[in-house]
Amino acid sequence: MNLKSLIRPNIWKLAPYSCARDEFKGEARVFVDANENPFPNGFNRYPDPLQLSVKESISKIKNVRPTQIMLGNGSDEPIDLIYRIFCEPKVDNAVAIAPSYGMYGVCADINDVEYRTVRLNDDFSLNADAVLKATDERTHVIWLCSPNNPSGNLLNRNEIKKILDSFDGIVVIDEAYQDFAAESSWLTELDKYPQLIVLQTFSKAWGMAGVRCGMAFASEEIIAFFNKVKYPYNVNILTQKTIAEALSNEQKMREQVKTILDERAKMQRELAKLGVVKHIFPSDANFLLVRVTDAPKIYKALADRGCVVRSRHNVVLCENCLRITIGTPEENEIIINELKTF
Ligand SMILES: *Cc1c(COP(=O)(O)O)cnc(C)c1O
């Protein structure tokens, strides 16, 4: 892979903003270099622009080097940055699977980048040849999501490998649901595939959707471009502190994931008994995609009774499908009991 040919020329030669905390790092007696208010209240200082302490903790859990990590305001930030770094508006294009996460397409539109979608097979499995066929010499990015949203399935490893082995551009694998999955992460392959970017997030298994923190993992070279383009202080002090606290209790996350997986199995059994349920797609995530007799009608009736699921009826391959997140045991029971009345 030739990184220079994939990066927008203006980004390749960009001289990034140099903030006070870039120019002087470390301890000092007096900091009067950033025009901050000097009276301590916990937040009067700017945050660490590179979040080094948080990245140290993440690197131990994920078994990658801290320099292979970029942190953002949710995964949404690295998703947008990938276009801004790699895709020249109106010139380059990106290829994605369908159905998948909506933000890849929205950010393509915002950045005026052509977004090509390739339908998954009817069982939501990946056809690598079809994806590769949709690419041309102006394709700079391929979006994969595994486990995929809204289908819940892991994409086949060998099919992904085929794409990584034959495509010269950036391949993103969004692993937002990886902690719920039975197979291992692609993080172990970062050193083997210099064009690979893996996305993960604190929003799902870690229970931190409200603090907004997403992770991008890639080669040191690619991460350096993320750091050049991102807002200097993109992850605030409250978020950095809260994430550090969560990371110090990985066990708690693992226990909650285990409960959610037990509940997912229970939901699969209970849903399978219901007359309105036509099919439950296999899931490696914290939700189930369920084909029902009449999704719009059941969605509305559930909402009227205070139970909000996600209708995916209008999404490609998802006709009459509802996406149901696994809730607490009590919440799941409420959903099942309501569905029993149809
Ligand atoms: C939920 C989700 C995310 C998380 O986005 P954040 O901005 O980190 O909250 C990313 N990708 C997919 C596929 C998701 O479903």
mmCIF file with all atom_site columns, N, CA and C and ligand atoms in Angstrom, residues 74-76 101 104 145 149 174 176-177 201 203-204 212, ligand 1:
data_model
loop_
_atom_site.group_PDB
_atom_site.id
_atom_site.type_symbol
_atom_site.label_atom_id
_atom_site.label_alt_id
_atom_site.label_comp_id
_atom_site.label_asym_id
_atom_site.label_entity_id
_atom_site.label_seq_id
_atom_site.pdbx_PDB_ins_code
_atom_site.Cartn_x
_atom_site.Cartn_y
_atom_site.Cartn_z
_atom_site.occupancy
_atom_site.B_iso_or_equiv
_atom_site.pdbx_formal_charge
_atom_site.auth_seq_id
_atom_site.auth_comp_id
_atom_site.auth_asym_id
_atom_site.auth_atom_id
_atom_site.pdbx_PDB_model_num
ATOM   1  N N  . GLY A 1 74  ? -16.932 9.856  20.341 1.00 0.00 ? 74  GLY A N  1
ATOM   2  C CA . GLY A 1 74  ? -17.644 8.707  19.790 1.00 0.00 ? 74  GLY A CA 1
ATOM   3  C C  . GLY A 1 74  ? -16.905 8.169  18.578 1.00 0.00 ? 74  GLY A C  1
ATOM   4  N N  . SER A 1 75  ? -17.378 7.026  18.044 1.00 0.00 ? 75  SER A N  1
ATOM   5  C CA . SER A 1 75  ? -16.798 6.519  16.794 1.00 0.00 ? 75  SER A CA 1
ATOM   6  C C  . SER A 1 75  ? -17.148 7.447  15.646 1.00 0.00 ? 75  SER A C  1
ATOM   7  N N  . ASP A 1 76  ? -18.204 8.235  15.830 1.00 0.00 ? 76  ASP A N  1
ATOM   8  C CA . ASP A 1 76  ? -18.614 9.164  14.784 1.00 0.00 ? 76  ASP A CA 1
ATOM   9  C C  . ASP A 1 76  ? -17.459 10.053 14.353 1.00 0.00 ? 76  ASP A C  1
ATOM   10 N N  . TYR A 1 101 ? -24.260 0.255  9.218  1.00 0.00 ? 101 TYR A N  1
ATOM   11 C CA . TYR A 1 101 ? -24.417 1.434  10.073 1.00 0.00 ? 101 TYR A CA 1
ATOM   12 C C  . TYR A 1 101 ? -24.596 2.694  9.229  1.00 0.00 ? 101 TYR A C  1
ATOM   13 N N  . TYR A 1 104 ? -21.807 5.821  8.052  1.00 0.00 ? 104 TYR A N  1
ATOM   14 C CA . TYR A 1 104 ? -20.815 5.801  6.970  1.00 0.00 ? 104 TYR A CA 1
ATOM   15 C C  . TYR A 1 104 ? -21.344 6.584  5.774  1.00 0.00 ? 104 TYR A C  1
ATOM   16 N N  . CYS A 1 145 ? -18.394 -3.889 8.815  1.00 0.00 ? 145 CYS A N  1
ATOM   17 C CA . CYS A 1 145 ? -18.863 -3.769 10.197 1.00 0.00 ? 145 CYS A CA 1
ATOM   18 C C  . CYS A 1 145 ? -19.127 -5.176 10.702 1.00 0.00 ? 145 CYS A C  1
ATOM   19 N N  . ASN A 1 149 ? -24.255 -4.127 12.224 1.00 0.00 ? 149 ASN A N  1
ATOM   20 C CA . ASN A 1 149 ? -25.492 -3.481 12.645 1.00 0.00 ? 149 ASN A CA 1
ATOM   21 C C  . ASN A 1 149 ? -26.238 -3.121 11.359 1.00 0.00 ? 149 ASN A C  1
ATOM   22 N N  . ASP A 1 174 ? -15.469 -1.964 11.559 1.00 0.00 ? 174 ASP A N  1
ATOM   23 C CA . ASP A 1 174 ? -16.123 -1.376 12.720 1.00 0.00 ? 174 ASP A CA 1
ATOM   24 C C  . ASP A 1 174 ? -16.512 -2.504 13.670 1.00 0.00 ? 174 ASP A C  1
ATOM   25 N N  . ALA A 1 176 ? -17.811 -2.207 16.833 1.00 0.00 ? 176 ALA A N  1
ATOM   26 C CA . ALA A 1 176 ? -18.536 -1.609 17.960 1.00 0.00 ? 176 ALA A CA 1
ATOM   27 C C  . ALA A 1 176 ? -19.097 -2.676 18.907 1.00 0.00 ? 176 ALA A C  1
ATOM   28 N N  . TYR A 1 177 ? -19.411 -3.862 18.351 1.00 0.00 ? 177 TYR A N  1
ATOM   29 C CA . TYR A 1 177 ? -20.050 -4.920 19.155 1.00 0.00 ? 177 TYR A CA 1
ATOM   30 C C  . TYR A 1 177 ? -19.102 -6.065 19.476 1.00 0.00 ? 177 TYR A C  1
ATOM   31 N N  . THR A 1 201 ? -15.654 1.159  20.482 1.00 0.00 ? 201 THR A N  1
ATOM   32 C CA . THR A 1 201 ? -16.323 2.274  21.152 1.00 0.00 ? 201 THR A CA 1
ATOM   33 C C  . THR A 1 201 ? -16.571 1.947  22.625 1.00 0.00 ? 201 THR A C  1
ATOM   34 N N  . SER A 1 203 ? -19.358 3.006  23.815 1.00 0.00 ? 203 SER A N  1
ATOM   35 C CA . SER A 1 203 ? -20.806 3.233  23.874 1.00 0.00 ? 203 SER A CA 1
ATOM   36 C C  . SER A 1 203 ? -21.641 1.983  24.105 1.00 0.00 ? 203 SER A C  1
ATOM   37 N N  . LYS A 1 204 ? -21.115 0.798  23.866 1.00 0.00 ? 204 LYS A N  1
ATOM   38 C CA . LYS A 1 204 ? -21.950 -0.401 23.926 1.00 0.00 ? 204 LYS A CA 1
ATOM   39 C C  . LYS A 1 204 ? -21.591 -1.235 25.150 1.00 0.00 ? 204 LYS A C  1
ATOM   40 N N  . ARG A 1 212 ? -19.442 9.798  25.248 1.00 0.00 ? 212 ARG A N  1
ATOM   41 C CA . ARG A 1 212 ? -18.951 9.980  23.885 1.00 0.00 ? 212 ARG A CA 1
ATOM   42 C C  . ARG A 1 212 ? -17.454 9.721  23.759 1.00 0.00 ? 212 ARG A C  1
HETATM 43 C C1 . LIG B 2 .   ? -23.359 2.065  18.083 1.00 0.00 ? 1   LIG B C1 1
HETATM 44 C C2 . LIG B 2 .   ? -22.392 1.970  16.974 1.00 0.00 ? 1   LIG B C2 1
HETATM 45 C C3 . LIG B 2 .   ? -21.230 2.732  16.980 1.00 0.00 ? 1   LIG B C3 1
HETATM 46 C C4 . LIG B 2 .   ? -20.927 3.627  18.129 1.00 0.00 ? 1   LIG B C4 1
HETATM 47 O O1 . LIG B 2 .   ? -20.879 4.934  17.821 1.00 0.00 ? 1   LIG B O1 1
HETATM 48 P P1 . LIG B 2 .   ? -20.397 5.973  18.933 1.00 0.00 ? 1   LIG B P1 1
HETATM 49 O O2 . LIG B 2 .   ? -20.300 7.238  18.158 1.00 0.00 ? 1   LIG B O2 1
HETATM 50 O O3 . LIG B 2 .   ? -19.084 5.478  19.435 1.00 0.00 ? 1   LIG B O3 1
HETATM 51 O O4 . LIG B 2 .   ? -21.432 5.999  20.001 1.00 0.00 ? 1   LIG B O4 1
HETATM 52 C C5 . LIG B 2 .   ? -20.336 2.590  15.948 1.00 0.00 ? 1   LIG B C5 1
HETATM 53 N N1 . LIG B 2 .   ? -20.560 1.715  14.956 1.00 0.00 ? 1   LIG B N1 1
HETATM 54 C C6 . LIG B 2 .   ? -21.661 0.957  14.929 1.00 0.00 ? 1   LIG B C6 1
HETATM 55 C C7 . LIG B 2 .   ? -21.846 -0.024 13.846 1.00 0.00 ? 1   LIG B C7 1
HETATM 56 C C8 . LIG B 2 .   ? -22.615 1.070  15.932 1.00 0.00 ? 1   LIG B C8 1
HETATM 57 O O5 . LIG B 2 .   ? -23.720 0.309  15.883 1.00 0.00 ? 1   LIG B O5 1
#
